[in-house]
PDB file of C-alpha atoms in Angstrom:
ATOM      1  CA  LEU Z 203     -39.933   4.790  22.466  1.00 78.00           C
ATOM      2  CA  ALA Z 204     -43.654   5.346  23.029  1.00 85.00           C
ATOM      3  CA  LEU Z 205     -46.651   4.870  20.788  1.00 87.00           C
ATOM      4  CA  LEU Z 206     -49.323   7.522  20.242  1.00 88.00           C
ATOM      5  CA  CYS Z 207     -52.725   6.286  19.098  1.00 91.00           C
ATOM      6  CA  THR Z 208     -55.465   8.621  17.918  1.00 92.00           C
ATOM      7  CA  LYS Z 209     -59.003   7.956  16.734  1.00 91.00           C
ATOM      8  CA  GLY Z 210     -61.144  10.998  16.190  1.00 91.00           C
ATOM      9  CA  THR Z 211     -60.812  13.236  19.239  1.00 91.00           C
ATOM     10  CA  VAL Z 212     -59.534  10.449  21.533  1.00 91.00           C
ATOM     11  CA  SER Z 213     -55.803   9.782  21.850  1.00 91.00           C
ATOM     12  CA  GLY Z 214     -53.508   7.927  24.169  1.00 91.00           C
ATOM     13  CA  THR Z 215     -49.813   7.360  24.662  1.00 92.00           C
ATOM     14  CA  SER Z 216     -48.265   4.071  25.711  1.00 88.00           C
ATOM     15  CA  ASP Z 217     -45.668   3.668  28.414  1.00 90.00           C
ATOM     16  CA  THR Z 218     -42.120   3.953  27.058  1.00 92.00           C
ATOM     17  CA  PHE Z 219     -40.418   0.781  25.954  1.00 84.00           C
ATOM     18  CA  ALA Z 220     -37.021  -0.197  24.552  1.00 85.00           C
ATOM     19  CA  VAL Z 221     -36.443  -1.704  21.124  1.00 82.00           C
ATOM     20  CA  GLU Z 222     -33.596  -4.195  21.323  1.00 85.00           C
ATOM     21  CA  PRO Z 223     -31.575  -5.496  18.369  1.00 89.00           C
ATOM     22  CA  GLY Z 224     -32.263  -8.972  17.060  1.00 91.00           C
ATOM     23  CA  ALA Z 225     -29.789 -11.842  16.833  1.00 93.00           C
ATOM     24  CA  PRO Z 226     -26.397 -11.108  15.241  1.00 94.00           C
ATOM     25  CA  ALA Z 227     -26.724 -11.624  11.493  1.00 95.00           C
ATOM     26  CA  ARG Z 228     -24.270  -9.574   9.439  1.00 96.00           C
ATOM     27  CA  LEU Z 229     -21.296  -7.248   9.316  1.00 97.00           C
ATOM     28  CA  VAL Z 230     -21.510  -3.723   7.904  1.00 97.00           C
ATOM     29  CA  ALA Z 231     -18.424  -1.862   6.621  1.00 97.00           C
ATOM     30  CA  ILE Z 232     -18.720   1.921   6.971  1.00 98.00           C
ATOM     31  CA  LEU Z 233     -16.293   4.070   4.966  1.00 98.00           C
ATOM     32  CA  PRO Z 234     -15.274   7.675   5.698  1.00 98.00           C
ATOM     33  CA  GLY Z 235     -18.241   9.904   4.752  1.00 98.00           C
ATOM     34  CA  GLU Z 236     -20.835   7.258   5.645  1.00 98.00           C
ATOM     35  CA  GLN Z 237     -22.828   6.612   8.831  1.00 97.00           C
ATOM     36  CA  LEU Z 238     -24.471   3.465  10.201  1.00 97.00           C
ATOM     37  CA  GLU Z 239     -28.258   3.787   9.702  1.00 97.00           C
ATOM     38  CA  PRO Z 240     -30.296   1.054  11.389  1.00 95.00           C
ATOM     39  CA  GLY Z 241     -33.398   0.097   9.420  1.00 91.00           C
ATOM     40  CA  MET Z 242     -32.137   1.615   6.142  1.00 92.00           C
ATOM     41  CA  PRO Z 243     -31.513  -0.591   3.085  1.00 91.00           C
ATOM     42  CA  GLY Z 244     -27.815  -1.448   3.156  1.00 91.00           C
ATOM     43  CA  GLY Z 245     -27.502  -0.200   6.740  1.00 95.00           C
ATOM     44  CA  TYR Z 246     -25.765   3.086   5.973  1.00 96.00           C
ATOM     45  CA  SER Z 247     -26.271   6.588   4.639  1.00 97.00           C
ATOM     46  CA  GLY Z 248     -23.909   9.137   3.127  1.00 97.00           C
ATOM     47  CA  LEU Z 249     -21.386   8.925   0.330  1.00 97.00           C
ATOM     48  CA  ALA Z 250     -17.955   7.374   0.678  1.00 98.00           C
ATOM     49  CA  SER Z 251     -15.217  10.012   0.640  1.00 98.00           C
ATOM     50  CA  ASP Z 252     -12.616   9.824  -2.129  1.00 98.00           C
ATOM     51  CA  GLN Z 253      -9.258   8.425  -1.025  1.00 98.00           C
ATOM     52  CA  THR Z 254      -5.677   8.945  -2.193  1.00 97.00           C
ATOM     53  CA  ALA Z 255      -3.694   5.850  -3.167  1.00 94.00           C
ATOM     54  CA  GLY Z 256      -1.390   4.800  -0.329  1.00 92.00           C
ATOM     55  CA  ASP Z 257      -2.960   7.062   2.321  1.00 95.00           C
ATOM     56  CA  THR Z 258      -4.341   5.373   5.442  1.00 97.00           C
ATOM     57  CA  PHE Z 259      -8.031   5.747   6.285  1.00 98.00           C
ATOM     58  CA  GLN Z 260     -10.380   4.310   8.906  1.00 98.00           C
ATOM     59  CA  VAL Z 261     -13.068   1.708   8.197  1.00 98.00           C
ATOM     60  CA  LEU Z 262     -15.719   1.056  10.842  1.00 98.00           C
ATOM     61  CA  VAL Z 263     -17.051  -2.502  10.990  1.00 97.00           C
ATOM     62  CA  TYR Z 264     -20.255  -3.193  12.910  1.00 97.00           C
ATOM     63  CA  LEU Z 265     -21.966  -6.427  13.843  1.00 96.00           C
ATOM     64  CA  THR Z 266     -25.696  -5.949  13.223  1.00 96.00           C
ATOM     65  CA  ASP Z 267     -28.966  -7.828  13.197  1.00 96.00           C
ATOM     66  CA  SER Z 268     -30.924  -8.377   9.972  1.00 95.00           C
ATOM     67  CA  TRP Z 269     -32.232  -4.770  10.111  1.00 96.00           C
ATOM     68  CA  PHE Z 270     -28.776  -3.230  10.641  1.00 97.00           C
ATOM     69  CA  ASN Z 271     -29.256  -2.523  14.359  1.00 96.00           C
ATOM     70  CA  ARG Z 272     -25.883  -2.692  16.104  1.00 95.00           C
ATOM     71  CA  VAL Z 273     -25.460  -5.805  18.229  1.00 95.00           C
ATOM     72  CA  GLY Z 274     -23.142  -5.121  21.160  1.00 91.00           C
ATOM     73  CA  SER Z 275     -21.399  -7.384  23.648  1.00 84.00           C
ATOM     74  CA  ARG Z 276     -19.696  -9.466  20.947  1.00 88.00           C
ATOM     75  CA  THR Z 277     -15.971  -9.729  20.270  1.00 90.00           C
ATOM     76  CA  ASP Z 278     -15.908 -11.699  16.991  1.00 91.00           C
ATOM     77  CA  SER Z 279     -12.766 -11.586  14.834  1.00 94.00           C
ATOM     78  CA  VAL Z 280     -13.186  -9.872  11.466  1.00 96.00           C
ATOM     79  CA  PHE Z 281     -10.929  -9.067   8.552  1.00 94.00           C
ATOM     80  CA  LEU Z 282     -10.997  -6.698   5.598  1.00 96.00           C
ATOM     81  CA  SER Z 283     -10.107  -7.478   2.002  1.00 97.00           C
ATOM     82  CA  SER Z 284     -10.486  -5.576  -1.262  1.00 97.00           C
ATOM     83  CA  ASP Z 285     -10.587  -5.910  -5.033  1.00 97.00           C
ATOM     84  CA  ASP Z 286      -7.376  -3.792  -4.992  1.00 96.00           C
ATOM     85  CA  GLN Z 287      -4.731  -6.532  -5.125  1.00 93.00           C
ATOM     86  CA  PHE Z 288      -2.162  -4.287  -3.438  1.00 93.00           C
ATOM     87  CA  ALA Z 289      -4.392  -3.051  -0.590  1.00 95.00           C
ATOM     88  CA  GLN Z 290      -2.953  -3.070   2.918  1.00 95.00           C
ATOM     89  CA  LEU Z 291      -5.892  -4.075   5.122  1.00 96.00           C
ATOM     90  CA  PRO Z 292      -5.900  -5.506   8.636  1.00 94.00           C
ATOM     91  CA  ALA Z 293      -7.836  -8.032  10.617  1.00 93.00           C
ATOM     92  CA  GLY Z 294      -9.205  -7.100  14.023  1.00 95.00           C
ATOM     93  CA  ARG Z 295     -11.568  -7.969  16.817  1.00 94.00           C
ATOM     94  CA  LEU Z 296     -14.912  -6.385  17.510  1.00 95.00           C
ATOM     95  CA  SER Z 297     -15.285  -4.644  20.844  1.00 95.00           C
ATOM     96  CA  ASP Z 298     -18.909  -4.339  21.919  1.00 94.00           C
ATOM     97  CA  GLY Z 299     -19.963  -5.162  18.348  1.00 94.00           C
ATOM     98  CA  ALA Z 300     -17.746  -2.612  16.556  1.00 96.00           C
ATOM     99  CA  ALA Z 301     -14.181  -2.257  15.293  1.00 96.00           C
ATOM    100  CA  THR Z 302     -12.177   0.595  13.781  1.00 97.00           C
ATOM    101  CA  LEU Z 303      -9.641  -0.740  11.304  1.00 97.00           C
ATOM    102  CA  ALA Z 304      -7.041   1.391   9.505  1.00 97.00           C
ATOM    103  CA  GLY Z 305      -5.951   0.427   6.015  1.00 96.00           C
ATOM    104  CA  SER Z 306      -4.934   1.773   2.639  1.00 96.00           C
ATOM    105  CA  LEU Z 307      -5.721   1.135  -1.002  1.00 96.00           C
ATOM    106  CA  ARG Z 308      -2.789   1.485  -3.376  1.00 93.00           C
ATOM    107  CA  SER Z 309      -4.278   1.253  -6.867  1.00 94.00           C
ATOM    108  CA  ALA Z 310      -6.154   4.214  -8.346  1.00 95.00           C
ATOM    109  CA  GLY Z 311      -9.668   3.382  -9.546  1.00 96.00           C
ATOM    110  CA  GLN Z 312     -13.043   2.288  -8.193  1.00 98.00           C
ATOM    111  CA  HIS Z 313     -12.775  -0.267  -5.385  1.00 98.00           C
ATOM    112  CA  HIS Z 314     -14.808  -2.127  -2.774  1.00 98.00           C
ATOM    113  CA  LEU Z 315     -13.849  -3.390   0.650  1.00 98.00           C
ATOM    114  CA  TYR Z 316     -15.154  -6.657   2.044  1.00 98.00           C
ATOM    115  CA  ALA Z 317     -15.755  -7.136   5.783  1.00 97.00           C
ATOM    116  CA  ARG Z 318     -15.675 -10.843   6.570  1.00 96.00           C
ATOM    117  CA  PRO Z 319     -16.061 -12.875   9.736  1.00 94.00           C
ATOM    118  CA  VAL Z 320     -13.554 -15.581  10.589  1.00 85.00           C
ATOM    119  CA  SER Z 321     -14.252 -18.856   8.819  1.00 70.00           C
ATOM    120  CA  GLY Z 322     -16.920 -21.053  10.316  1.00 71.00           C
ATOM    121  CA  SER Z 323     -19.088 -18.145  11.454  1.00 84.00           C
ATOM    122  CA  SER Z 324     -22.740 -17.855  10.437  1.00 90.00           C
ATOM    123  CA  ILE Z 325     -22.420 -14.041  10.340  1.00 95.00           C
ATOM    124  CA  LEU Z 326     -22.836 -12.656   6.785  1.00 96.00           C
ATOM    125  CA  SER Z 327     -20.034 -10.702   5.091  1.00 96.00           C
ATOM    126  CA  ASP Z 328     -20.516  -7.187   3.725  1.00 97.00           C
ATOM    127  CA  THR Z 329     -19.407  -5.430   0.552  1.00 97.00           C
ATOM    128  CA  SER Z 330     -18.784  -1.717   1.052  1.00 97.00           C
ATOM    129  CA  ALA Z 331     -20.015   1.042  -1.172  1.00 96.00           C
ATOM    130  CA  THR Z 332     -17.704   1.942  -4.060  1.00 97.00           C
ATOM    131  CA  VAL Z 333     -14.777   4.103  -3.014  1.00 98.00           C
ATOM    132  CA  SER Z 334     -12.904   6.223  -5.578  1.00 98.00           C
ATOM    133  CA  VAL Z 335      -9.142   6.102  -5.173  1.00 97.00           C
ATOM    134  CA  PHE Z 336      -7.048   8.724  -6.942  1.00 97.00           C
ATOM    135  CA  ALA Z 337      -3.320   8.706  -7.615  1.00 92.00           C
ATOM    136  CA  GLY Z 338      -1.187  10.429  -5.031  1.00 86.00           C
ATOM    137  CA  ALA Z 339       1.429  13.071  -5.661  1.00 86.00           C
ATOM    138  CA  PHE Z 340       4.247  12.267  -8.104  1.00 83.00           C
ATOM    139  CA  LYS Z 341       6.959  10.321  -6.304  1.00 79.00           C
ATOM    140  CA  ASN Z 342       8.987   8.164  -8.729  1.00 78.00           C
ATOM    141  CA  MET Z 343       9.681   7.789 -12.410  1.00 83.00           C
ATOM    142  CA  LEU Z 344       9.430   4.243 -13.704  1.00 83.00           C
ATOM    143  CA  LEU Z 345      10.802   2.994 -17.010  1.00 85.00           C
ATOM    144  CA  VAL Z 346       8.661   0.194 -18.466  1.00 88.00           C
ATOM    145  CA  ALA Z 347      10.450  -1.541 -21.348  1.00 88.00           C
ATOM    146  CA  PRO Z 348       8.869  -3.755 -24.021  1.00 92.00           C
ATOM    147  CA  GLY Z 349       8.042  -7.107 -22.388  1.00 91.00           C
ATOM    148  CA  GLU Z 350       7.282  -5.497 -19.028  1.00 88.00           C
ATOM    149  CA  ALA Z 351       3.856  -4.482 -17.678  1.00 88.00           C
ATOM    150  CA  LEU Z 352       2.889  -1.605 -15.411  1.00 86.00           C
ATOM    151  CA  LEU Z 353       1.510  -2.647 -11.979  1.00 84.00           C
ATOM    152  CA  PRO Z 354       0.023   0.475 -10.347  1.00 84.00           C
ATOM    153  CA  GLY Z 355       0.023   0.144  -6.570  1.00 84.00           C
ATOM    154  CA  ASP Z 356       2.744  -2.496  -6.407  1.00 84.00           C
ATOM    155  CA  THR Z 357       5.419  -1.875  -3.785  1.00 78.00           C
ATOM    156  CA  THR Z 358       7.477  -5.056  -4.221  1.00 71.00           C
ATOM    157  CA  THR Z 359      10.900  -4.759  -2.682  1.00 62.00           C
ATOM    158  CA  THR Z 360      12.564  -8.079  -3.553  1.00 65.00           C
ATOM    159  CA  ILE Z 361      15.887  -8.101  -5.358  1.00 59.00           C
ATOM    160  CA  PHE Z 362      14.280  -9.885  -8.321  1.00 65.00           C
ATOM    161  CA  SER Z 363      11.431  -7.405  -8.816  1.00 69.00           C
ATOM    162  CA  THR Z 364      11.197  -3.701  -9.441  1.00 74.00           C
ATOM    163  CA  PRO Z 365       8.236  -2.056  -7.681  1.00 82.00           C
ATOM    164  CA  GLY Z 366       5.449  -1.045 -10.035  1.00 83.00           C
ATOM    165  CA  LYS Z 367       6.116  -3.404 -12.908  1.00 84.00           C
ATOM    166  CA  SER Z 368       6.310  -7.071 -13.837  1.00 83.00           C
ATOM    167  CA  GLY Z 369       7.855  -9.147 -16.623  1.00 85.00           C
ATOM    168  CA  THR Z 370      11.255  -9.199 -18.242  1.00 86.00           C
ATOM    169  CA  PRO Z 371      12.485  -6.740 -20.855  1.00 87.00           C
ATOM    170  CA  ASP Z 372      12.522  -8.149 -24.376  1.00 91.00           C
ATOM    171  CA  PRO Z 373      16.069  -8.664 -25.691  1.00 89.00           C
ATOM    172  CA  GLU Z 374      16.993  -6.164 -28.400  1.00 76.00           C
TER     173      GLU Z 374
END
């Protein structure tokens, strides 16, 4: 980077200098369709791409300073969570201040992901932009009887539960 100063007809250019990131302050979760944008409010630009329920997609997690400049040379542990109760999201470790984590959301609707540091860290968590999740292709038919409730996204496989619903049928 170099500065150019002009006053009237006189101008001058500084020697080049590097701008280094500040101290690690926060995580930023970047969804497909978005890009990390240092200095921008929120730290990203672009719009999150729509996702299909159950399909795997990549989430980039960056460690940044207060102005969303990437802070490298750190290997902190991070994990993802979501407001989708059936989401399949991993934990991971940053490599040079970044991690690529693959996960899936299973419930159709509007959701957020949360990038969090391990407990005890002073690094701030991040809430992603809203991601729209649409139902996938038809796969199963599910009978929901009176007394039972539909649980979109549920993939329970225990002998006592049927995937996609909860409750007990009312006796007739």
